[in-house]
């Protein structure tokens, strides 16, 4: 049994045996190395350009590139949190703390706990933190509870969705800092790494640029980072069936029926960290992301044999479904 997966029994056990027989659950740091090197190269290239351009408005182009680079770092942290890279939990966690806290500036411990709850109970309004009541409402009941500016947003959620994603990186960072106030086994380590990331990044940017250029750079880089992460994660579950805490759907159906795959080939898979194969990822969270596309035909065929709805669509249509769903969830009065 691995992270986020149940004890194998019944239909899920049969599917797992098929996937395991294909060798798709095997983890290998060596096979993950090319991706790690590529992401490291992206960061190195972006930082090098920072030093070359220095105090120039062309640095806004660098900010766009580094937004994509840091999103890829976030995907590596995601994979480490799911124990996908190394064979042991110790090394996955060590790598996760380094890239998430030290490089991406996000609390690895907080995120793993939050994301684990999402995986066990996707789209469950009572237990999935990703669809809990926040700025956006995911059910009519949540929309009715919104007050003030949040209620105004609830009346226009489809219009506000993409603009709000520009604040997602800030939201993740604030949540990470709040998490450090709670007791935790590695709180000190996380605080040191987060502090080093924040202080080092700010000193570098303000040393190379004037205050105006630096603030513009940070705004563009952070805004687009949030947008990148948001458009990568949102199509996976938003607009799919919602659940409540009293449902008794088995693990296999709970994961498949609340998820959708987004079609787009290897380019989309590389740009989204493989998360476009969300059904396979939810069924086998510890499966290396590079193997998800190979698991797709096995899972799709199995679902067809067992009359389980397997949803996949294009990126454009997935966003259309998300916006249509948000438009339908508004306060009753």
Short mmCIF file of C-alpha atoms in Angstrom, two decimals:
data_model
loop_
_atom_site.label_atom_id
_atom_site.label_comp_id
_atom_site.label_asym_id
_atom_site.label_seq_id
_atom_site.Cartn_x
_atom_site.Cartn_y
_atom_site.Cartn_z
CA UNK A 1 0.00 0.00 0.00
CA UNK A 2 1.37 3.43 -0.97
CA UNK A 3 0.44 7.03 -0.35
CA UNK A 4 -3.24 7.71 -0.98
CA UNK A 5 -4.07 4.17 -2.10
CA UNK A 6 -6.39 1.71 -0.31
CA UNK A 7 -5.74 -1.87 0.58
CA UNK A 8 -6.08 -3.79 -2.68
CA UNK A 9 -9.36 -5.68 -2.89
CA UNK A 10 -12.15 -6.34 -5.38
CA UNK A 11 -12.22 -4.55 -8.71
CA UNK A 12 -9.51 -2.12 -7.73
CA UNK A 13 -7.22 -5.04 -6.88
CA UNK A 14 -7.75 -6.49 -10.34
CA UNK A 15 -6.97 -3.16 -12.00
CA UNK A 16 -3.90 -2.70 -9.83
CA UNK A 17 -2.58 -6.11 -10.82
CA UNK A 18 -2.90 -5.17 -14.50
CA UNK A 19 -1.02 -1.92 -13.97
CA UNK A 20 1.61 -3.56 -11.79
CA UNK A 21 2.17 -6.33 -14.35
CA UNK A 22 2.96 -3.61 -16.90
CA UNK A 23 5.72 -2.31 -14.58
CA UNK A 24 4.09 1.12 -14.27
CA UNK A 25 4.31 1.40 -10.47
CA UNK A 26 8.09 1.02 -10.30
CA UNK A 27 9.90 4.11 -9.03
CA UNK A 28 13.38 5.06 -10.17
CA UNK A 29 15.33 8.17 -9.27
CA UNK A 30 17.57 7.52 -12.25
CA UNK A 31 14.63 7.68 -14.65
CA UNK A 32 13.41 10.85 -12.95
CA UNK A 33 16.85 12.48 -13.30
CA UNK A 34 16.39 13.89 -16.85
CA UNK A 35 13.31 15.82 -15.74
CA UNK A 36 15.05 17.11 -12.62
CA UNK A 37 18.01 18.23 -14.72
CA UNK A 38 15.69 19.92 -17.25
CA UNK A 39 13.87 21.88 -14.53
CA UNK A 40 17.16 22.82 -12.90
CA UNK A 41 18.37 24.01 -16.29
CA UNK A 42 15.27 26.17 -16.69
CA UNK A 43 15.92 27.83 -13.33
CA UNK A 44 19.60 28.33 -14.09
CA UNK A 45 18.80 29.87 -17.48
CA UNK A 46 16.25 32.23 -15.97
CA UNK A 47 18.57 33.39 -13.18
CA UNK A 48 21.41 33.85 -15.66
CA UNK A 49 19.22 36.14 -17.76
CA UNK A 50 18.39 38.11 -14.62
CA UNK A 51 22.08 38.93 -14.21
CA UNK A 52 22.52 39.72 -17.89
CA UNK A 53 19.55 42.09 -18.28
CA UNK A 54 19.69 43.62 -14.78
CA UNK A 55 17.63 46.85 -14.60
CA UNK A 56 15.60 46.47 -17.80
CA UNK A 57 11.92 46.20 -18.62
CA UNK A 58 12.88 43.13 -20.64
CA UNK A 59 13.07 41.44 -17.25
CA UNK A 60 9.28 41.08 -17.45
CA UNK A 61 9.89 38.46 -20.14
CA UNK A 62 12.25 36.75 -17.71
CA UNK A 63 9.46 36.87 -15.12
CA UNK A 64 7.16 35.01 -17.52
CA UNK A 65 9.80 32.34 -18.09
CA UNK A 66 10.57 31.96 -14.38
CA UNK A 67 6.86 31.63 -13.60
CA UNK A 68 6.84 28.53 -15.80
CA UNK A 69 10.11 27.29 -14.28
CA UNK A 70 8.87 27.60 -10.70
CA UNK A 71 5.61 25.87 -11.65
CA UNK A 72 7.70 22.94 -12.86
CA UNK A 73 9.53 22.97 -9.53
CA UNK A 74 6.13 22.80 -7.87
CA UNK A 75 5.26 19.73 -9.92
CA UNK A 76 8.46 18.06 -8.75
CA UNK A 77 7.46 18.79 -5.16
CA UNK A 78 4.05 17.30 -5.93
CA UNK A 79 5.67 14.11 -7.21
CA UNK A 80 7.91 13.88 -4.15
CA UNK A 81 4.89 14.29 -1.88
CA UNK A 82 3.31 11.31 -3.61
CA UNK A 83 6.51 9.26 -3.16
CA UNK A 84 6.94 8.97 -6.93
CA UNK A 85 10.64 9.72 -7.35
CA UNK A 86 12.74 7.71 -4.88
CA UNK A 87 12.09 4.24 -3.53
CA UNK A 88 12.08 5.34 0.11
CA UNK A 89 9.89 7.85 1.91
CA UNK A 90 12.92 9.41 3.59
CA UNK A 91 14.53 10.48 0.32
CA UNK A 92 11.27 11.58 -1.28
CA UNK A 93 10.57 13.79 1.72
CA UNK A 94 14.08 15.19 1.82
CA UNK A 95 13.81 16.09 -1.84
CA UNK A 96 10.31 17.46 -1.29
CA UNK A 97 11.36 19.78 1.55
CA UNK A 98 14.26 21.06 -0.53
CA UNK A 99 12.40 21.83 -3.75
CA UNK A 100 9.07 22.88 -2.19
CA UNK A 101 10.26 25.00 0.73
CA UNK A 102 13.71 26.02 -0.42
CA UNK A 103 13.11 26.59 -4.14
CA UNK A 104 9.37 27.05 -4.69
CA UNK A 105 8.67 28.77 -1.37
CA UNK A 106 5.75 26.52 -0.36
CA UNK A 107 5.38 24.44 2.79
CA UNK A 108 5.88 20.80 1.86
CA UNK A 109 4.44 19.47 5.13
CA UNK A 110 1.29 21.59 4.92
CA UNK A 111 0.71 20.80 1.27
CA UNK A 112 1.19 17.04 1.65
CA UNK A 113 -1.37 16.90 4.47
CA UNK A 114 -3.87 19.01 2.51
CA UNK A 115 -3.35 17.14 -0.74
CA UNK A 116 -3.62 13.73 0.92
CA UNK A 117 -7.08 14.64 2.21
CA UNK A 118 -8.06 15.75 -1.28
CA UNK A 119 -6.94 12.45 -2.76
CA UNK A 120 -8.90 10.34 -0.32
CA UNK A 121 -12.08 12.39 -0.70
CA UNK A 122 -12.07 14.24 -4.06
CA UNK A 123 -14.91 16.74 -4.51
CA UNK A 124 -16.31 15.83 -1.09
CA UNK A 125 -17.57 19.14 0.28
CA UNK A 126 -17.16 17.89 3.85
CA UNK A 127 -13.66 16.41 3.60
CA UNK A 128 -11.86 17.71 0.49
CA UNK A 129 -10.08 20.99 1.37
CA UNK A 130 -9.95 21.92 -2.33
CA UNK A 131 -13.73 22.37 -2.45
CA UNK A 132 -14.19 23.82 1.00
CA UNK A 133 -15.86 27.19 1.26
CA UNK A 134 -13.41 29.96 0.36
CA UNK A 135 -13.47 32.90 -2.03
CA UNK A 136 -15.18 30.68 -4.59
CA UNK A 137 -18.26 28.61 -3.78
CA UNK A 138 -18.54 25.06 -5.11
CA UNK A 139 -22.11 24.34 -4.02
CA UNK A 140 -25.29 26.40 -3.79
CA UNK A 141 -25.17 26.06 0.00
CA UNK A 142 -21.66 27.55 0.09
CA UNK A 143 -22.76 30.38 -2.20
CA UNK A 144 -25.66 31.22 0.12
CA UNK A 145 -23.23 31.47 3.05
CA UNK A 146 -20.94 33.99 1.34
CA UNK A 147 -20.96 37.54 2.69
CA UNK A 148 -19.59 40.90 1.57
CA UNK A 149 -17.24 40.88 -1.39
CA UNK A 150 -17.25 37.07 -1.41
CA UNK A 151 -21.00 37.14 -2.07
CA UNK A 152 -20.49 39.58 -4.93
CA UNK A 153 -17.88 37.20 -6.37
CA UNK A 154 -20.30 34.30 -5.91
CA UNK A 155 -22.75 36.07 -8.21
CA UNK A 156 -20.06 36.40 -10.90
CA UNK A 157 -17.81 33.40 -10.33
CA UNK A 158 -17.24 32.53 -13.97
CA UNK A 159 -16.00 36.06 -14.67
CA UNK A 160 -13.79 36.14 -11.58
CA UNK A 161 -12.24 32.69 -11.92
CA UNK A 162 -9.18 33.39 -14.07
CA UNK A 163 -8.41 36.80 -12.49
CA UNK A 164 -8.51 35.17 -9.04
CA UNK A 165 -5.97 32.56 -10.17
CA UNK A 166 -3.44 35.40 -10.46
CA UNK A 167 -3.52 35.47 -6.65
CA UNK A 168 -3.12 31.72 -6.18
CA UNK A 169 0.66 31.78 -5.63
CA UNK A 170 0.18 34.41 -2.93
CA UNK A 171 -2.58 32.31 -1.39
CA UNK A 172 -0.33 29.24 -1.26
CA UNK A 173 2.51 31.22 0.31
CA UNK A 174 0.27 32.78 2.96
CA UNK A 175 -1.17 29.35 3.79
CA UNK A 176 2.38 27.99 4.07
CA UNK A 177 3.36 30.69 6.54
CA UNK A 178 0.22 30.09 8.59
CA UNK A 179 1.01 26.38 8.69
CA UNK A 180 4.33 27.12 10.41
CA UNK A 181 2.47 28.48 13.44
CA UNK A 182 1.10 24.99 14.13
CA UNK A 183 3.19 22.38 15.84
CA UNK A 184 4.95 20.04 13.45
CA UNK A 185 7.86 17.64 13.38
CA UNK A 186 9.82 19.64 10.82
CA UNK A 187 8.49 23.13 11.46
CA UNK A 188 11.96 24.53 12.13
CA UNK A 189 13.43 23.08 8.96
CA UNK A 190 10.52 24.36 6.89
CA UNK A 191 10.77 27.84 8.41
CA UNK A 192 14.50 28.06 7.65
CA UNK A 193 14.03 26.94 4.05
CA UNK A 194 11.05 29.23 3.46
CA UNK A 195 12.92 32.14 5.00
CA UNK A 196 15.98 31.48 2.85
CA UNK A 197 13.81 31.37 -0.27
CA UNK A 198 11.97 34.61 0.52
CA UNK A 199 14.97 36.63 1.71
CA UNK A 200 17.31 35.35 -0.98
CA UNK A 201 14.81 35.98 -3.75
CA UNK A 202 13.94 39.51 -2.63
CA UNK A 203 17.57 40.50 -2.11
CA UNK A 204 18.51 39.22 -5.57
CA UNK A 205 15.69 41.01 -7.38
CA UNK A 206 16.09 44.35 -5.56
CA UNK A 207 19.88 44.20 -5.96
CA UNK A 208 19.65 43.74 -9.71
CA UNK A 209 16.75 46.12 -10.39
CA UNK A 210 15.33 49.43 -9.32
CA UNK A 211 12.39 49.23 -6.88
CA UNK A 212 9.88 49.90 -9.67
CA UNK A 213 11.36 47.24 -11.97
CA UNK A 214 11.64 44.79 -9.06
CA UNK A 215 8.01 45.23 -7.98
CA UNK A 216 6.81 44.83 -11.57
CA UNK A 217 8.95 41.71 -11.95
CA UNK A 218 7.60 40.16 -8.75
CA UNK A 219 4.00 40.99 -9.68
CA UNK A 220 4.27 39.41 -13.12
CA UNK A 221 6.20 36.36 -11.95
CA UNK A 222 3.96 35.61 -8.97
CA UNK A 223 0.73 36.35 -10.83
CA UNK A 224 1.58 34.11 -13.75
CA UNK A 225 2.89 31.39 -11.43
CA UNK A 226 -0.50 31.30 -9.71
CA UNK A 227 -2.30 31.31 -13.05
CA UNK A 228 -0.09 28.49 -14.38
CA UNK A 229 -0.72 26.31 -11.34
CA UNK A 230 -4.42 27.11 -11.34
CA UNK A 231 -5.02 26.25 -15.00
CA UNK A 232 -3.05 23.02 -14.49
CA UNK A 233 -5.09 21.81 -11.50
CA UNK A 234 -8.57 23.26 -12.17
CA UNK A 235 -9.56 21.06 -15.15
CA UNK A 236 -8.94 17.90 -13.14
CA UNK A 237 -12.01 18.00 -10.85
CA UNK A 238 -13.87 21.31 -11.10
CA UNK A 239 -17.25 20.84 -12.71
CA UNK A 240 -17.25 17.09 -12.02
CA UNK A 241 -19.80 15.44 -9.68
CA UNK A 242 -19.69 16.63 -6.07
CA UNK A 243 -19.98 14.32 -3.07
CA UNK A 244 -20.86 14.65 0.60
CA UNK A 245 -19.42 13.02 3.69
CA UNK A 246 -22.11 10.34 3.91
CA UNK A 247 -21.50 8.80 0.48
CA UNK A 248 -20.44 5.15 0.33
CA UNK A 249 -18.93 4.96 -3.16
CA UNK A 250 -16.00 2.56 -3.35
CA UNK A 251 -12.46 3.87 -3.92
CA UNK A 252 -12.32 2.98 -7.61
CA UNK A 253 -15.52 4.77 -8.55
CA UNK A 254 -14.93 7.68 -6.19
CA UNK A 255 -11.64 8.47 -7.93
CA UNK A 256 -12.79 7.92 -11.52
CA UNK A 257 -16.19 9.60 -11.36
CA UNK A 258 -14.90 12.82 -9.77
CA UNK A 259 -11.93 13.24 -12.15
CA UNK A 260 -11.46 14.04 -15.80
CA UNK A 261 -8.49 13.63 -18.11
CA UNK A 262 -7.39 16.42 -20.43
CA UNK A 263 -6.14 15.35 -23.85
CA UNK A 264 -3.22 17.13 -25.46
CA UNK A 265 -0.34 14.74 -26.05
CA UNK A 266 3.16 14.82 -24.63
CA UNK A 267 3.49 18.62 -24.74
CA UNK A 268 0.48 19.11 -22.47
CA UNK A 269 1.68 16.29 -20.20
CA UNK A 270 5.13 17.90 -19.89
CA UNK A 271 3.73 21.37 -19.24
CA UNK A 272 1.28 20.14 -16.60
CA UNK A 273 3.53 17.66 -14.83
CA UNK A 274 1.45 14.76 -16.12
CA UNK A 275 -1.58 15.91 -14.14
CA UNK A 276 -3.72 15.94 -17.26
CA UNK A 277 -3.96 12.16 -16.68
CA UNK A 278 -5.86 12.84 -13.49
CA UNK A 279 -7.90 9.65 -13.40
CA UNK A 280 -4.81 7.47 -13.45
CA UNK A 281 -3.06 9.75 -10.96
CA UNK A 282 -5.92 9.48 -8.50
CA UNK A 283 -6.16 5.73 -8.82
CA UNK A 284 -2.40 5.29 -8.38
CA UNK A 285 -0.98 8.42 -6.64
CA UNK A 286 2.50 6.94 -6.25
CA UNK A 287 2.79 6.01 -9.93
CA UNK A 288 5.60 8.09 -11.52
CA UNK A 289 4.02 10.84 -13.59
CA UNK A 290 5.92 9.73 -16.71
CA UNK A 291 4.00 6.42 -16.60
CA UNK A 292 0.50 7.86 -16.38
CA UNK A 293 0.00 8.06 -20.13
CA UNK A 294 0.94 4.39 -20.43
CA UNK A 295 -1.60 3.47 -17.73
CA UNK A 296 -4.39 5.35 -19.51
CA UNK A 297 -5.37 2.63 -22.06
CA UNK A 298 -5.35 -0.02 -19.32
CA UNK A 299 -7.56 2.02 -17.00
CA UNK A 300 -9.86 3.21 -19.79
CA UNK A 301 -10.44 -0.33 -21.03
CA UNK A 302 -11.04 -1.61 -17.49
CA UNK A 303 -13.60 1.13 -16.83
CA UNK A 304 -15.42 0.32 -20.08
CA UNK A 305 -15.62 -3.36 -19.10
CA UNK A 306 -17.10 -2.46 -15.72
CA UNK A 307 -19.47 0.28 -16.97
CA UNK A 308 -17.66 3.04 -15.09
CA UNK A 309 -17.88 6.46 -16.74
CA UNK A 310 -14.39 7.54 -17.84
CA UNK A 311 -14.32 11.24 -18.72
CA UNK A 312 -11.71 12.90 -20.91
CA UNK A 313 -11.85 16.03 -23.02
CA UNK A 314 -9.75 18.79 -24.55
CA UNK A 315 -8.19 21.59 -22.52
CA UNK A 316 -10.53 24.18 -24.03
CA UNK A 317 -13.62 22.12 -23.27
CA UNK A 318 -12.45 21.40 -19.72
CA UNK A 319 -12.26 25.14 -18.98
CA UNK A 320 -15.65 25.62 -20.61
CA UNK A 321 -17.12 22.99 -18.28
CA UNK A 322 -15.46 24.59 -15.24
CA UNK A 323 -16.81 28.05 -16.09
CA UNK A 324 -20.27 26.70 -16.89
CA UNK A 325 -20.35 24.95 -13.51
CA UNK A 326 -19.22 28.08 -11.63
CA UNK A 327 -21.86 30.12 -13.43
CA UNK A 328 -24.52 27.68 -12.21
CA UNK A 329 -23.43 27.97 -8.56
CA UNK A 330 -24.79 31.31 -7.35
CA UNK A 331 -26.63 32.52 -4.23
CA UNK A 332 -30.36 31.80 -4.30
CA UNK A 333 -31.22 35.39 -3.34
#
